[in-house]
Amino acid sequence: MPFDDDNVQLLFKKIRSGIFPIPETLNPSVVDLLQKMLTVDPVRRATIKDIREHDWFKINLPDYLFPKQCEESTNIIDLDAIQEVCEKFGVTESEMHDALLVNDRHDQLVIAYHLIIDNKRIWNEARKVEIADFFAASSPPHSAFLSLA
């Protein structure tokens, strides 16, 4: 943890000052990101968007954690997700459709629907990676084919 102290008053003082030790073993890119995230001034502090766009954050990050723009803006309704929400919340499909049309971000039906959609997308992307990894790991090396000739 960047801020640590047994004395709560001293701990808060350290947090407010924004001064913290940085291990020398850390990659300079990580240090840059941490300093931006832990900036005391909230106006200058890194936003979630800044963090997600930082070079270090994107290293070896699975694609399924970054949905494609077209997936986020799609207007296609997932009927299975609607049925699942209806069953869990005891509402009709008509009520569910109405909630989606209003698209109130705070409506529990809309939130549940989007969580189900997101979970499906993440699962599908992770599954694609697993399948690709399986075939990459089980394929014989290219040189094996050359020795057969």
Coordinates of N, CA and C in Angstrom, one line a residue:
M1 N 0.9 -1.2 0.0 CA 0.0 0.0 0.0 C 0.9 1.2 0.0
P2 N 0.5 2.2 -0.8 CA 1.4 3.4 -0.8 C 1.3 4.2 0.5
F3 N 0.2 4.2 1.2 CA 0.1 4.9 2.4 C -0.2 4.0 3.6
D4 N 0.7 4.0 4.6 CA 0.5 3.1 5.7 C 1.1 3.8 7.0
D5 N 0.3 3.7 8.1 CA 0.7 4.2 9.4 C -0.3 3.6 10.4
D6 N 0.3 3.3 11.6 CA -0.6 2.8 12.7 C -1.4 3.9 13.2
N7 N -0.9 5.1 13.2 CA -1.6 6.3 13.7 C -2.5 6.9 12.6
V8 N -3.8 6.9 12.8 CA -4.8 7.3 11.8 C -4.5 8.7 11.4
Q9 N -4.2 9.6 12.3 CA -4.0 11.0 12.0 C -2.8 11.2 11.0
L10 N -1.7 10.4 11.3 CA -0.5 10.5 10.5 C -0.9 9.8 9.1
L11 N -1.7 8.8 9.1 CA -2.1 8.2 7.8 C -2.8 9.2 6.9
F12 N -3.8 9.9 7.5 CA -4.5 10.9 6.7 C -3.6 12.0 6.2
K13 N -2.6 12.4 7.1 CA -1.7 13.4 6.7 C -0.9 13.0 5.5
K14 N -0.4 11.7 5.5 CA 0.3 11.2 4.4 C -0.5 11.2 3.1
I15 N -1.8 10.8 3.2 CA -2.6 10.7 2.1 C -2.8 12.1 1.5
R16 N -3.1 13.1 2.4 CA -3.3 14.5 1.9 C -2.1 15.1 1.3
S17 N -0.9 14.7 1.7 CA 0.3 15.2 1.2 C 0.6 14.6 -0.2
G18 N 0.2 13.4 -0.4 CA 0.4 12.7 -1.7 C 1.8 12.2 -1.8
I19 N 2.6 12.2 -0.7 CA 3.9 11.7 -0.8 C 4.0 10.2 -0.3
F20 N 4.5 9.4 -1.2 CA 4.6 8.0 -0.9 C 5.8 7.4 -1.5
P21 N 6.3 6.3 -0.9 CA 7.6 5.7 -1.4 C 7.3 4.9 -2.7
I22 N 8.2 4.9 -3.6 CA 8.0 4.2 -4.8 C 9.2 3.2 -4.9
P23 N 8.9 1.9 -4.9 CA 10.0 0.9 -5.1 C 10.8 1.1 -6.3
E24 N 12.1 1.0 -6.3 CA 13.0 1.2 -7.4 C 12.8 0.2 -8.5
T25 N 12.3 -1.0 -8.1 CA 12.1 -2.1 -9.0 C 10.9 -1.9 -9.9
L26 N 10.1 -0.9 -9.7 CA 8.9 -0.8 -10.5 C 9.3 -0.2 -11.9
N27 N 8.6 -0.7 -12.9 CA 8.7 -0.2 -14.3 C 8.4 1.3 -14.3
P28 N 9.1 2.1 -15.0 CA 8.8 3.6 -15.1 C 7.4 3.9 -15.6
S29 N 6.9 3.0 -16.4 CA 5.5 3.2 -16.9 C 4.5 3.0 -15.8
V30 N 4.8 2.0 -14.9 CA 3.9 1.8 -13.8 C 3.9 2.9 -12.8
V31 N 5.1 3.4 -12.6 CA 5.3 4.6 -11.7 C 4.5 5.8 -12.2
D32 N 4.6 6.0 -13.5 CA 3.9 7.1 -14.1 C 2.4 7.0 -13.9
L33 N 1.8 5.8 -14.1 CA 0.4 5.5 -13.9 C 0.0 5.7 -12.4
L34 N 0.8 5.2 -11.5 CA 0.5 5.3 -10.1 C 0.5 6.7 -9.6
Q35 N 1.5 7.5 -10.1 CA 1.6 8.9 -9.7 C 0.3 9.7 -10.2
K36 N -0.1 9.3 -11.4 CA -1.3 10.0 -11.9 C -2.6 9.6 -11.2
M37 N -2.6 8.3 -10.8 CA -3.8 7.9 -10.0 C -3.8 8.4 -8.6
L38 N -2.7 8.6 -8.0 CA -2.6 9.1 -6.6 C -2.4 10.6 -6.5
T39 N -2.6 11.3 -7.5 CA -2.4 12.8 -7.4 C -3.5 13.3 -6.5
V40 N -3.1 14.2 -5.6 CA -3.9 14.7 -4.5 C -5.0 15.6 -5.1
D41 N -4.7 16.4 -6.1 CA -5.7 17.3 -6.7 C -6.6 16.5 -7.6
P42 N -7.9 16.5 -7.2 CA -8.9 15.6 -8.0 C -9.0 16.1 -9.5
V43 N -8.8 17.4 -9.7 CA -8.9 17.9 -11.1 C -7.8 17.4 -12.0
R44 N -6.6 17.2 -11.4 CA -5.4 16.7 -12.1 C -5.3 15.2 -12.1
R45 N -6.0 14.5 -11.2 CA -5.9 13.1 -11.0 C -6.4 12.3 -12.2
A46 N -5.8 11.2 -12.5 CA -6.2 10.4 -13.6 C -7.7 9.9 -13.5
T47 N -8.4 10.0 -14.6 CA -9.8 9.4 -14.6 C -9.7 8.0 -15.0
I48 N -10.8 7.3 -14.9 CA -10.9 5.9 -15.4 C -10.5 5.8 -16.8
K49 N -11.0 6.8 -17.6 CA -10.6 6.8 -19.1 C -9.1 6.9 -19.2
D50 N -8.5 7.8 -18.5 CA -7.0 8.0 -18.5 C -6.3 6.7 -18.2
I51 N -6.8 6.0 -17.2 CA -6.2 4.8 -16.7 C -6.3 3.7 -17.8
R52 N -7.5 3.6 -18.3 CA -7.7 2.5 -19.4 C -6.9 2.8 -20.6
E53 N -6.6 4.1 -20.9 CA -5.9 4.4 -22.1 C -4.3 4.4 -21.9
H54 N -3.9 4.3 -20.6 CA -2.5 4.3 -20.3 C -1.8 3.1 -20.9
D55 N -0.6 3.3 -21.5 CA 0.1 2.2 -22.1 C 0.3 1.0 -21.2
W56 N 0.7 1.3 -20.0 CA 1.0 0.1 -19.1 C -0.2 -0.7 -18.8
F57 N -1.4 0.0 -18.7 CA -2.6 -0.7 -18.3 C -3.0 -1.7 -19.4
K58 N -2.7 -1.4 -20.7 CA -3.1 -2.2 -21.8 C -2.2 -3.3 -22.1
I59 N -1.0 -3.4 -21.4 CA -0.1 -4.5 -21.7 C -0.7 -5.9 -21.3
N60 N -0.8 -6.8 -22.3 CA -1.3 -8.1 -22.0 C -2.7 -8.2 -21.5
L61 N -3.5 -7.2 -21.7 CA -4.9 -7.1 -21.2 C -5.8 -7.9 -22.2
P62 N -6.6 -8.8 -21.7 CA -7.4 -9.6 -22.6 C -8.4 -8.7 -23.4
D63 N -8.6 -9.0 -24.6 CA -9.5 -8.2 -25.5 C -10.9 -8.1 -24.9
Y64 N -11.4 -9.1 -24.2 CA -12.8 -9.1 -23.7 C -13.0 -8.0 -22.6
L65 N -11.9 -7.5 -22.1 CA -12.1 -6.4 -21.1 C -12.3 -5.1 -21.8
F66 N -12.1 -5.0 -23.1 CA -12.4 -3.8 -23.9 C -13.4 -4.1 -25.0
P67 N -14.7 -3.9 -24.6 CA -15.7 -4.2 -25.7 C -15.6 -3.3 -26.8
K68 N -15.8 -3.8 -28.0 CA -15.8 -3.0 -29.2 C -16.9 -2.0 -29.2
Q69 N -16.7 -0.8 -29.7 CA -17.7 0.3 -29.7 C -19.0 -0.2 -30.3
C70 N -19.0 -1.0 -31.4 CA -20.2 -1.4 -32.0 C -21.0 -2.3 -31.1
E71 N -20.4 -3.1 -30.2 CA -21.1 -3.9 -29.3 C -21.8 -3.1 -28.3
E72 N -21.2 -2.0 -27.8 CA -21.9 -1.2 -26.8 C -23.1 -0.4 -27.3
S73 N -23.1 -0.1 -28.6 CA -24.1 0.8 -29.1 C -25.2 0.0 -29.9
T74 N -25.2 -1.3 -29.8 CA -26.1 -2.1 -30.5 C -27.5 -2.0 -30.0
N75 N -28.5 -2.0 -30.9 CA -29.9 -1.9 -30.4 C -30.6 -3.3 -30.5
I76 N -29.9 -4.4 -30.7 CA -30.4 -5.7 -30.7 C -30.8 -6.1 -29.3
I77 N -32.0 -6.7 -29.1 CA -32.4 -7.1 -27.8 C -32.2 -8.6 -27.7
D78 N -31.6 -9.0 -26.6 CA -31.3 -10.4 -26.3 C -32.5 -11.0 -25.6
L79 N -33.3 -11.8 -26.3 CA -34.5 -12.4 -25.7 C -34.2 -13.3 -24.5
D80 N -33.1 -14.1 -24.6 CA -32.7 -14.9 -23.5 C -32.5 -14.1 -22.2
A81 N -31.8 -13.0 -22.4 CA -31.5 -12.1 -21.2 C -32.8 -11.5 -20.7
I82 N -33.7 -11.2 -21.6 CA -35.0 -10.6 -21.1 C -35.7 -11.7 -20.3
Q83 N -35.8 -12.9 -20.8 CA -36.4 -14.0 -20.1 C -35.8 -14.2 -18.7
E84 N -34.5 -14.2 -18.7 CA -33.8 -14.4 -17.4 C -34.2 -13.3 -16.4
V85 N -34.2 -12.1 -16.8 CA -34.6 -11.0 -15.9 C -36.0 -11.1 -15.5
C86 N -36.9 -11.5 -16.4 CA -38.3 -11.7 -16.1 C -38.5 -12.8 -15.0
E87 N -37.8 -13.9 -15.2 CA -37.9 -15.0 -14.2 C -37.4 -14.5 -12.8
K88 N -36.2 -13.9 -12.8 CA -35.6 -13.5 -11.5 C -36.3 -12.4 -10.8
F89 N -36.9 -11.5 -11.6 CA -37.6 -10.3 -10.9 C -39.1 -10.5 -10.9
G90 N -39.6 -11.5 -11.5 CA -41.1 -11.7 -11.5 C -41.9 -10.7 -12.3
V91 N -41.3 -10.2 -13.4 CA -42.0 -9.2 -14.2 C -42.3 -9.9 -15.6
T92 N -43.2 -9.2 -16.3 CA -43.6 -9.7 -17.7 C -42.6 -9.2 -18.7
E93 N -42.6 -9.8 -19.9 CA -41.7 -9.4 -20.9 C -42.1 -7.9 -21.4
S94 N -43.4 -7.6 -21.3 CA -43.8 -6.3 -21.7 C -43.2 -5.2 -20.7
E95 N -43.2 -5.5 -19.4 CA -42.6 -4.6 -18.5 C -41.1 -4.5 -18.7
M96 N -40.5 -5.6 -19.1 CA -39.1 -5.5 -19.4 C -38.8 -4.7 -20.6
H97 N -39.6 -4.9 -21.7 CA -39.4 -4.1 -22.9 C -39.6 -2.6 -22.6
D98 N -40.6 -2.3 -21.8 CA -40.9 -0.9 -21.4 C -39.7 -0.3 -20.7
A99 N -39.1 -1.1 -19.8 CA -37.9 -0.6 -19.0 C -36.8 -0.3 -19.9
L100 N -36.6 -1.2 -20.9 CA -35.4 -1.0 -21.8 C -35.7 0.2 -22.8
L101 N -36.9 0.4 -23.1 CA -37.2 1.6 -24.0 C -36.9 2.9 -23.3
V102 N -37.3 2.9 -22.0 CA -37.1 4.1 -21.2 C -35.5 4.3 -20.9
N103 N -34.9 3.2 -20.7 CA -33.4 3.1 -20.6 C -32.9 3.9 -19.4
D104 N -33.6 3.9 -18.3 CA -33.2 4.5 -17.1 C -32.0 3.8 -16.5
R105 N -30.8 4.4 -16.4 CA -29.6 3.7 -15.9 C -29.7 3.2 -14.5
H106 N -30.7 3.7 -13.8 CA -30.8 3.4 -12.4 C -31.9 2.3 -12.1
D107 N -32.6 2.0 -13.2 CA -33.7 1.0 -13.1 C -33.1 -0.4 -12.9
Q108 N -33.5 -1.1 -11.9 CA -32.9 -2.4 -11.6 C -33.1 -3.4 -12.7
L109 N -34.2 -3.4 -13.5 CA -34.4 -4.3 -14.6 C -33.4 -4.0 -15.7
V110 N -33.1 -2.7 -16.0 CA -32.2 -2.4 -17.0 C -30.8 -2.8 -16.6
I111 N -30.5 -2.5 -15.3 CA -29.1 -2.9 -14.8 C -28.9 -4.4 -14.9
A112 N -29.9 -5.2 -14.5 CA -29.8 -6.6 -14.5 C -29.7 -7.1 -15.9
Y113 N -30.4 -6.5 -16.8 CA -30.3 -6.9 -18.3 C -28.9 -6.7 -18.8
H114 N -28.4 -5.5 -18.5 CA -27.0 -5.2 -19.1 C -26.0 -6.0 -18.4
L115 N -26.1 -6.4 -17.1 CA -25.2 -7.2 -16.4 C -25.2 -8.6 -17.1
I116 N -26.3 -9.1 -17.4 CA -26.4 -10.4 -18.1 C -25.8 -10.4 -19.5
I117 N -26.0 -9.3 -20.2 CA -25.4 -9.1 -21.5 C -23.9 -9.1 -21.4
D118 N -23.4 -8.3 -20.4 CA -22.0 -8.1 -20.3 C -21.3 -9.4 -19.9
N119 N -22.0 -10.2 -19.0 CA -21.4 -11.5 -18.6 C -21.4 -12.4 -19.7
K120 N -22.4 -12.4 -20.6 CA -22.4 -13.3 -21.8 C -21.2 -12.9 -22.7
R121 N -21.1 -11.6 -22.9 CA -20.0 -11.1 -23.8 C -18.6 -11.5 -23.3
I122 N -18.4 -11.3 -22.0 CA -17.1 -11.7 -21.4 C -16.9 -13.2 -21.4
W123 N -17.9 -13.9 -21.1 CA -17.8 -15.4 -21.2 C -17.4 -15.9 -22.6
N124 N -18.1 -15.3 -23.6 CA -17.9 -15.7 -25.0 C -16.5 -15.3 -25.5
E125 N -16.0 -14.1 -25.1 CA -14.7 -13.7 -25.5 C -13.6 -14.6 -24.8
A126 N -13.8 -14.9 -23.5 CA -12.9 -15.7 -22.8 C -12.9 -17.1 -23.4
R127 N -14.0 -17.6 -23.8 CA -14.1 -18.9 -24.4 C -13.3 -18.9 -25.7
K128 N -13.4 -17.9 -26.5 CA -12.7 -17.8 -27.8 C -11.2 -17.9 -27.5
V129 N -10.7 -17.1 -26.5 CA -9.3 -17.1 -26.1 C -8.9 -18.5 -25.7
E130 N -9.7 -19.2 -24.9 CA -9.4 -20.6 -24.4 C -9.3 -21.5 -25.6
I131 N -10.2 -21.4 -26.6 CA -10.2 -22.3 -27.7 C -8.9 -22.0 -28.6
A132 N -8.6 -20.7 -28.8 CA -7.4 -20.4 -29.6 C -6.1 -20.9 -28.9
D133 N -6.1 -20.7 -27.5 CA -4.9 -21.2 -26.8 C -4.8 -22.7 -26.9
F134 N -6.0 -23.4 -26.8 CA -5.9 -24.9 -26.9 C -5.3 -25.3 -28.2
F135 N -5.8 -24.7 -29.3 CA -5.3 -25.1 -30.6 C -3.9 -24.7 -30.8
A136 N -3.5 -23.6 -30.3 CA -2.1 -23.1 -30.4 C -1.2 -24.1 -29.6
A137 N -1.6 -24.5 -28.5 CA -0.8 -25.4 -27.6 C -0.8 -26.8 -28.2
S138 N -1.8 -27.3 -28.8 CA -1.9 -28.7 -29.3 C -1.4 -28.8 -30.7
S139 N -1.0 -27.7 -31.4 CA -0.5 -27.9 -32.8 C 0.9 -28.3 -32.7
P140 N 1.4 -29.2 -33.6 CA 2.8 -29.5 -33.6 C 3.6 -28.4 -34.2
P141 N 4.8 -28.2 -33.8 CA 5.7 -27.2 -34.3 C 5.8 -27.3 -35.9
H142 N 5.9 -26.1 -36.5 CA 6.0 -26.1 -38.0 C 7.1 -27.0 -38.5
S143 N 8.2 -27.0 -37.7 CA 9.4 -27.8 -38.2 C 9.0 -29.3 -38.3
A144 N 8.0 -29.8 -37.5 CA 7.6 -31.2 -37.6 C 7.1 -31.6 -38.9
F145 N 6.4 -30.6 -39.6 CA 5.9 -30.9 -40.9 C 7.0 -30.9 -42.0
L146 N 8.1 -30.1 -41.7 CA 9.2 -30.1 -42.7 C 10.0 -31.4 -42.7
S147 N 10.0 -32.0 -41.5 CA 10.8 -33.3 -41.4 C 10.1 -34.5 -42.0
L148 N 8.8 -34.3 -42.2 CA 8.1 -35.4 -42.9 C 8.3 -35.5 -44.4
A149 N 8.7 -34.4 -45.0 CA 8.9 -34.4 -46.4 C 10.1 -35.1 -46.9

